[in-house]
Amino acid sequence: MNPYTKNINRIELVITYACTGRCKHCSEGDHAMCGESIDADIAAKAVYRLAEEYKIKSLMTFGGEPLLYPEAVCKIHSTAKAVGILKRQLITNGFFSTDRKRIAEVAENLAKSGVNDILLSVDAFHQETIPLEPVKVFAQEVKAGVSIRTSPAWLVSKTDDNSYNQKTREVLNEFRQMGISEADGNVVFPSGNALKYLSEYFDPNVVFENPYEEDPNDIRAISIEPDGRVLGGNAYVDDICEIINKYKP
Ligand code: SF4
């Protein structure tokens, strides 16, 4: 077995980079409203193959806004459940429709697909461009069938008292009143839009470590892009386990 990848235990799938948000803290930069999405059949096959070869403990779908393509999300999570992956997470900003019927339908399908941990990205930054009302409708609908927690982005630190964090605490309170508690969330990392719009909050003398970067000598999480790219290969062209076996840092 490839010594650099023998410890793979997590699968991450970027469903799309299209997004309904325009967040000024976004580490990925600017997003279009529509765009390429992952091929659900090939992604599901990759999940199946990875679970055959590795002890996969968790799987996460995210974006962009993954619920612009809920059918792909559900197909991937159904496969993850079928192959016995215990932790099945979705990160969403909760805004993909304003139609209550559609929101309820997607929430129901997510529960059926086996997603069991939804992290809802709500905070001062998201709510600058994402209306809170449809997000609350989604949260209300989905919490009947799936565990859901808010997952805010903090600026500087969770305890810093800047105006963004103050607004974030107000937003979180609205969800607390709905019975939805919060996860730790994350601290905004200086990359993409955050570097462009929030640079005054980052100390130029501090070297920030990217929390999302993998150790290239010991890959634990395998991340598949919407166009199939993964670890120097492409899952749309080659078997994902062959790509992993060929990997060198
Ligand atoms: S932070 Fe999330 S919701 Fe906001 S623009 Fe980036 S991907 Fe979209």
Short mmCIF file of C-alpha atoms and ligand atoms in Angstrom, two decimals:
data_model
loop_
_atom_site.label_atom_id
_atom_site.label_comp_id
_atom_site.label_asym_id
_atom_site.label_seq_id
_atom_site.Cartn_x
_atom_site.Cartn_y
_atom_site.Cartn_z
CA MET A 1 0.00 0.00 0.00
CA ASN A 2 1.17 3.55 -0.76
CA PRO A 3 2.88 4.75 2.47
CA TYR A 4 1.74 8.33 1.88
CA THR A 5 -1.94 7.44 1.71
CA LYS A 6 -2.29 4.37 3.92
CA ASN A 7 -4.03 6.39 6.64
CA ILE A 8 -6.87 7.75 4.51
CA ASN A 9 -9.97 7.76 6.70
CA ARG A 10 -12.09 10.61 5.39
CA ILE A 11 -13.70 11.61 2.08
CA GLU A 12 -14.50 15.21 1.22
CA LEU A 13 -16.50 16.10 -1.87
CA VAL A 14 -16.83 19.61 -3.26
CA ILE A 15 -20.27 19.40 -4.90
CA THR A 16 -19.85 22.72 -6.73
CA TYR A 17 -18.09 26.05 -6.44
CA ALA A 18 -21.29 27.85 -7.44
CA CYS A 19 -22.79 29.64 -4.46
CA THR A 20 -25.76 31.74 -3.39
CA GLY A 21 -23.52 33.72 -1.06
CA ARG A 22 -21.02 36.50 -1.72
CA CYS A 23 -19.15 36.39 1.54
CA LYS A 24 -16.35 38.83 2.18
CA HIS A 25 -14.57 36.29 4.39
CA CYS A 26 -14.74 33.47 1.80
CA SER A 27 -11.39 31.69 1.59
CA GLU A 28 -12.25 30.53 -1.94
CA GLY A 29 -12.74 34.05 -3.37
CA ASP A 30 -15.66 35.05 -5.61
CA HIS A 31 -18.32 32.54 -6.71
CA ALA A 32 -20.78 32.45 -9.62
CA MET A 33 -24.47 31.66 -8.98
CA CYS A 34 -24.29 28.61 -11.21
CA GLY A 35 -21.47 26.39 -12.34
CA GLU A 36 -20.06 22.93 -12.71
CA SER A 37 -21.27 20.28 -10.28
CA ILE A 38 -19.84 16.93 -9.34
CA ASP A 39 -20.94 13.89 -11.35
CA ALA A 40 -23.05 12.10 -8.73
CA ASP A 41 -22.71 8.63 -10.26
CA ILE A 42 -18.92 8.80 -10.50
CA ALA A 43 -18.67 10.37 -7.04
CA ALA A 44 -20.84 7.60 -5.57
CA LYS A 45 -18.68 4.98 -7.28
CA ALA A 46 -15.56 6.63 -5.83
CA VAL A 47 -17.10 6.49 -2.33
CA TYR A 48 -17.86 2.82 -2.84
CA ARG A 49 -14.32 2.05 -4.03
CA LEU A 50 -12.67 4.01 -1.23
CA ALA A 51 -14.76 2.23 1.40
CA GLU A 52 -13.63 -1.10 -0.06
CA GLU A 53 -9.94 -0.22 0.31
CA TYR A 54 -9.75 2.04 3.37
CA LYS A 55 -11.34 2.34 6.81
CA ILE A 56 -13.36 5.46 6.06
CA LYS A 57 -14.76 7.01 9.22
CA SER A 58 -16.36 10.15 7.84
CA LEU A 59 -17.54 11.81 4.67
CA MET A 60 -18.34 15.46 4.09
CA THR A 61 -20.09 17.26 1.23
CA PHE A 62 -19.67 21.02 0.84
CA GLY A 63 -19.11 23.79 -1.71
CA GLY A 64 -19.78 26.60 -2.78
CA GLU A 65 -23.36 25.87 -1.86
CA PRO A 66 -23.89 22.09 -2.19
CA LEU A 67 -27.69 22.26 -1.97
CA LEU A 68 -27.82 23.92 -5.38
CA TYR A 69 -27.44 20.25 -6.39
CA PRO A 70 -29.35 18.33 -3.67
CA GLU A 71 -29.80 15.19 -5.78
CA ALA A 72 -26.03 14.77 -6.03
CA VAL A 73 -25.65 15.36 -2.28
CA CYS A 74 -28.33 12.77 -1.48
CA LYS A 75 -26.90 10.17 -3.84
CA ILE A 76 -23.44 10.48 -2.30
CA HIS A 77 -24.76 10.24 1.26
CA SER A 78 -26.99 7.26 0.43
CA THR A 79 -23.90 5.47 -0.85
CA ALA A 80 -21.90 6.47 2.24
CA LYS A 81 -24.61 5.05 4.46
CA ALA A 82 -24.85 1.86 2.42
CA VAL A 83 -21.10 1.20 2.69
CA GLY A 84 -21.10 1.81 6.45
CA ILE A 85 -19.43 5.24 6.79
CA LEU A 86 -20.66 6.36 10.19
CA LYS A 87 -20.22 10.13 10.13
CA ARG A 88 -21.95 11.75 7.16
CA GLN A 89 -21.70 15.53 7.16
CA LEU A 90 -23.00 18.37 5.04
CA ILE A 91 -21.87 21.98 5.26
CA THR A 92 -24.44 24.39 3.83
CA ASN A 93 -25.37 28.04 4.05
CA GLY A 94 -29.00 26.86 3.99
CA PHE A 95 -30.03 29.15 1.13
CA PHE A 96 -30.86 27.36 -2.10
CA SER A 97 -34.55 28.21 -2.59
CA THR A 98 -37.22 30.56 -1.31
CA ASP A 99 -40.00 28.08 -2.13
CA ARG A 100 -41.15 26.51 1.15
CA LYS A 101 -42.38 23.39 -0.60
CA ARG A 102 -39.02 22.84 -2.30
CA ILE A 103 -37.15 23.53 0.95
CA ALA A 104 -39.30 20.95 2.78
CA GLU A 105 -38.77 18.42 0.00
CA VAL A 106 -34.98 18.81 0.06
CA ALA A 107 -34.95 18.58 3.88
CA GLU A 108 -36.94 15.35 3.74
CA ASN A 109 -34.67 13.87 1.07
CA LEU A 110 -31.57 14.74 3.06
CA ALA A 111 -32.95 12.86 6.06
CA LYS A 112 -33.82 9.87 3.87
CA SER A 113 -30.35 9.86 2.29
CA GLY A 114 -28.68 9.36 5.66
CA VAL A 115 -26.92 12.70 6.22
CA ASN A 116 -26.49 12.73 10.00
CA ASP A 117 -24.65 15.96 10.80
CA ILE A 118 -25.52 19.25 9.15
CA LEU A 119 -23.31 22.26 9.83
CA LEU A 120 -25.19 25.43 8.98
CA SER A 121 -22.91 28.32 8.04
CA VAL A 122 -24.58 31.37 9.55
CA ASP A 123 -22.86 34.48 10.88
CA ALA A 124 -22.29 38.18 10.22
CA PHE A 125 -20.51 37.45 6.94
CA HIS A 126 -23.00 35.02 5.41
CA GLN A 127 -25.96 37.15 6.40
CA GLU A 128 -24.60 40.21 4.59
CA THR A 129 -25.77 38.60 1.33
CA ILE A 130 -27.92 35.63 2.39
CA PRO A 131 -31.43 36.34 3.74
CA LEU A 132 -32.03 34.72 7.11
CA GLU A 133 -35.68 33.80 6.64
CA PRO A 134 -35.32 30.95 4.08
CA VAL A 135 -32.34 29.64 6.05
CA LYS A 136 -34.50 29.46 9.16
CA VAL A 137 -37.25 27.69 7.20
CA PHE A 138 -34.69 25.13 6.03
CA ALA A 139 -33.29 24.67 9.55
CA GLN A 140 -36.79 24.18 10.96
CA GLU A 141 -37.69 21.62 8.30
CA VAL A 142 -34.45 19.66 8.45
CA LYS A 143 -34.14 19.44 12.22
CA ALA A 144 -37.08 17.03 12.34
CA GLY A 145 -34.96 14.41 10.57
CA VAL A 146 -31.26 15.30 10.88
CA SER A 147 -28.97 16.66 13.59
CA ILE A 148 -28.17 20.28 12.74
CA ARG A 149 -25.80 22.78 14.36
CA THR A 150 -24.84 26.30 13.44
CA SER A 151 -21.21 26.69 12.40
CA PRO A 152 -20.12 30.33 12.44
CA ALA A 153 -16.97 32.02 11.19
CA TRP A 154 -15.32 34.15 13.86
CA LEU A 155 -13.07 37.07 13.10
CA VAL A 156 -9.72 37.18 14.99
CA SER A 157 -11.06 34.73 17.61
CA LYS A 158 -14.31 33.51 19.09
CA THR A 159 -13.95 35.85 22.04
CA ASP A 160 -12.80 38.98 20.18
CA ASP A 161 -15.40 41.73 20.46
CA ASN A 162 -15.24 43.22 16.94
CA SER A 163 -18.49 44.32 15.24
CA TYR A 164 -18.64 41.19 13.03
CA ASN A 165 -18.48 38.87 16.03
CA GLN A 166 -21.15 40.92 17.78
CA LYS A 167 -23.48 40.49 14.80
CA THR A 168 -22.62 36.78 14.61
CA ARG A 169 -23.68 36.33 18.25
CA GLU A 170 -27.05 37.93 17.41
CA VAL A 171 -27.55 35.58 14.45
CA LEU A 172 -26.63 32.51 16.52
CA ASN A 173 -29.09 33.57 19.18
CA GLU A 174 -31.93 33.43 16.66
CA PHE A 175 -31.09 29.77 15.98
CA ARG A 176 -30.64 29.00 19.67
CA GLN A 177 -34.21 30.16 20.15
CA MET A 178 -35.22 27.54 17.58
CA GLY A 179 -33.45 24.86 19.63
CA ILE A 180 -30.38 24.74 17.36
CA SER A 181 -27.06 24.87 19.19
CA GLU A 182 -23.70 25.84 17.76
CA ALA A 183 -20.57 23.93 16.80
CA ASP A 184 -17.14 25.52 17.28
CA GLY A 185 -17.14 26.95 13.77
CA ASN A 186 -13.87 28.34 12.54
CA VAL A 187 -11.69 31.44 12.68
CA VAL A 188 -11.47 33.34 9.39
CA PHE A 189 -8.25 32.43 7.59
CA PRO A 190 -6.45 35.10 5.50
CA SER A 191 -7.01 33.79 2.00
CA GLY A 192 -9.27 34.62 -0.98
CA ASN A 193 -11.81 37.33 -0.19
CA ALA A 194 -10.76 37.51 3.47
CA LEU A 195 -7.36 38.77 2.39
CA LYS A 196 -9.03 41.30 0.07
CA TYR A 197 -11.69 42.72 2.39
CA LEU A 198 -10.59 41.98 5.96
CA SER A 199 -6.82 42.43 5.81
CA GLU A 200 -6.84 45.01 8.63
CA TYR A 201 -7.80 42.20 11.02
CA PHE A 202 -4.76 40.06 10.24
CA ASP A 203 -1.43 40.80 11.89
CA PRO A 204 1.15 41.01 9.03
CA ASN A 205 3.84 39.71 11.42
CA VAL A 206 1.99 36.46 12.10
CA VAL A 207 2.35 33.43 9.82
CA PHE A 208 -1.11 31.83 9.65
CA GLU A 209 -1.30 28.09 9.16
CA ASN A 210 -3.95 26.99 6.71
CA PRO A 211 -6.27 24.74 8.77
CA TYR A 212 -7.48 23.02 5.60
CA GLU A 213 -4.07 21.93 4.33
CA GLU A 214 -3.17 18.24 4.40
CA ASP A 215 0.28 16.89 5.24
CA PRO A 216 1.43 15.73 1.74
CA ASN A 217 3.40 12.89 3.35
CA ASP A 218 0.44 11.54 5.29
CA ILE A 219 -2.84 12.13 3.47
CA ARG A 220 -5.82 11.47 5.74
CA ALA A 221 -8.66 13.16 3.85
CA ILE A 222 -9.18 12.58 0.17
CA SER A 223 -10.82 15.55 -1.50
CA ILE A 224 -12.68 15.28 -4.82
CA GLU A 225 -13.34 18.43 -6.88
CA PRO A 226 -16.48 19.10 -8.97
CA ASP A 227 -14.49 18.39 -12.15
CA GLY A 228 -13.23 15.07 -10.79
CA ARG A 229 -9.72 16.23 -9.88
CA VAL A 230 -8.25 14.36 -6.94
CA LEU A 231 -4.68 13.97 -5.72
CA GLY A 232 -3.03 14.79 -9.06
CA GLY A 233 -5.39 12.57 -11.09
CA ASN A 234 -9.02 12.63 -12.18
CA ALA A 235 -11.72 10.33 -10.84
CA TYR A 236 -13.77 10.86 -14.03
CA VAL A 237 -11.01 9.22 -16.04
CA ASP A 238 -9.28 6.71 -13.74
CA ASP A 239 -10.21 4.47 -10.84
CA ILE A 240 -9.78 6.50 -7.67
CA CYS A 241 -7.82 3.79 -5.89
CA GLU A 242 -5.33 3.63 -8.77
CA ILE A 243 -4.89 7.41 -8.55
CA ILE A 244 -4.20 7.10 -4.83
CA ASN A 245 -1.77 4.23 -5.32
CA LYS A 246 0.25 6.32 -7.79
CA TYR A 247 0.36 9.39 -5.56
CA LYS A 248 3.73 10.81 -4.52
CA PRO A 249 4.12 14.00 -2.46
S1 SF4 B 1 -18.17 31.34 2.53
FE1 SF4 B 1 -19.50 29.67 1.86
S2 SF4 B 1 -21.50 30.64 1.51
FE2 SF4 B 1 -19.99 32.28 1.58
S3 SF4 B 1 -19.41 32.64 -0.57
FE3 SF4 B 1 -17.91 31.19 0.31
S4 SF4 B 1 -18.73 29.16 -0.19
FE4 SF4 B 1 -20.40 30.63 -0.45
#
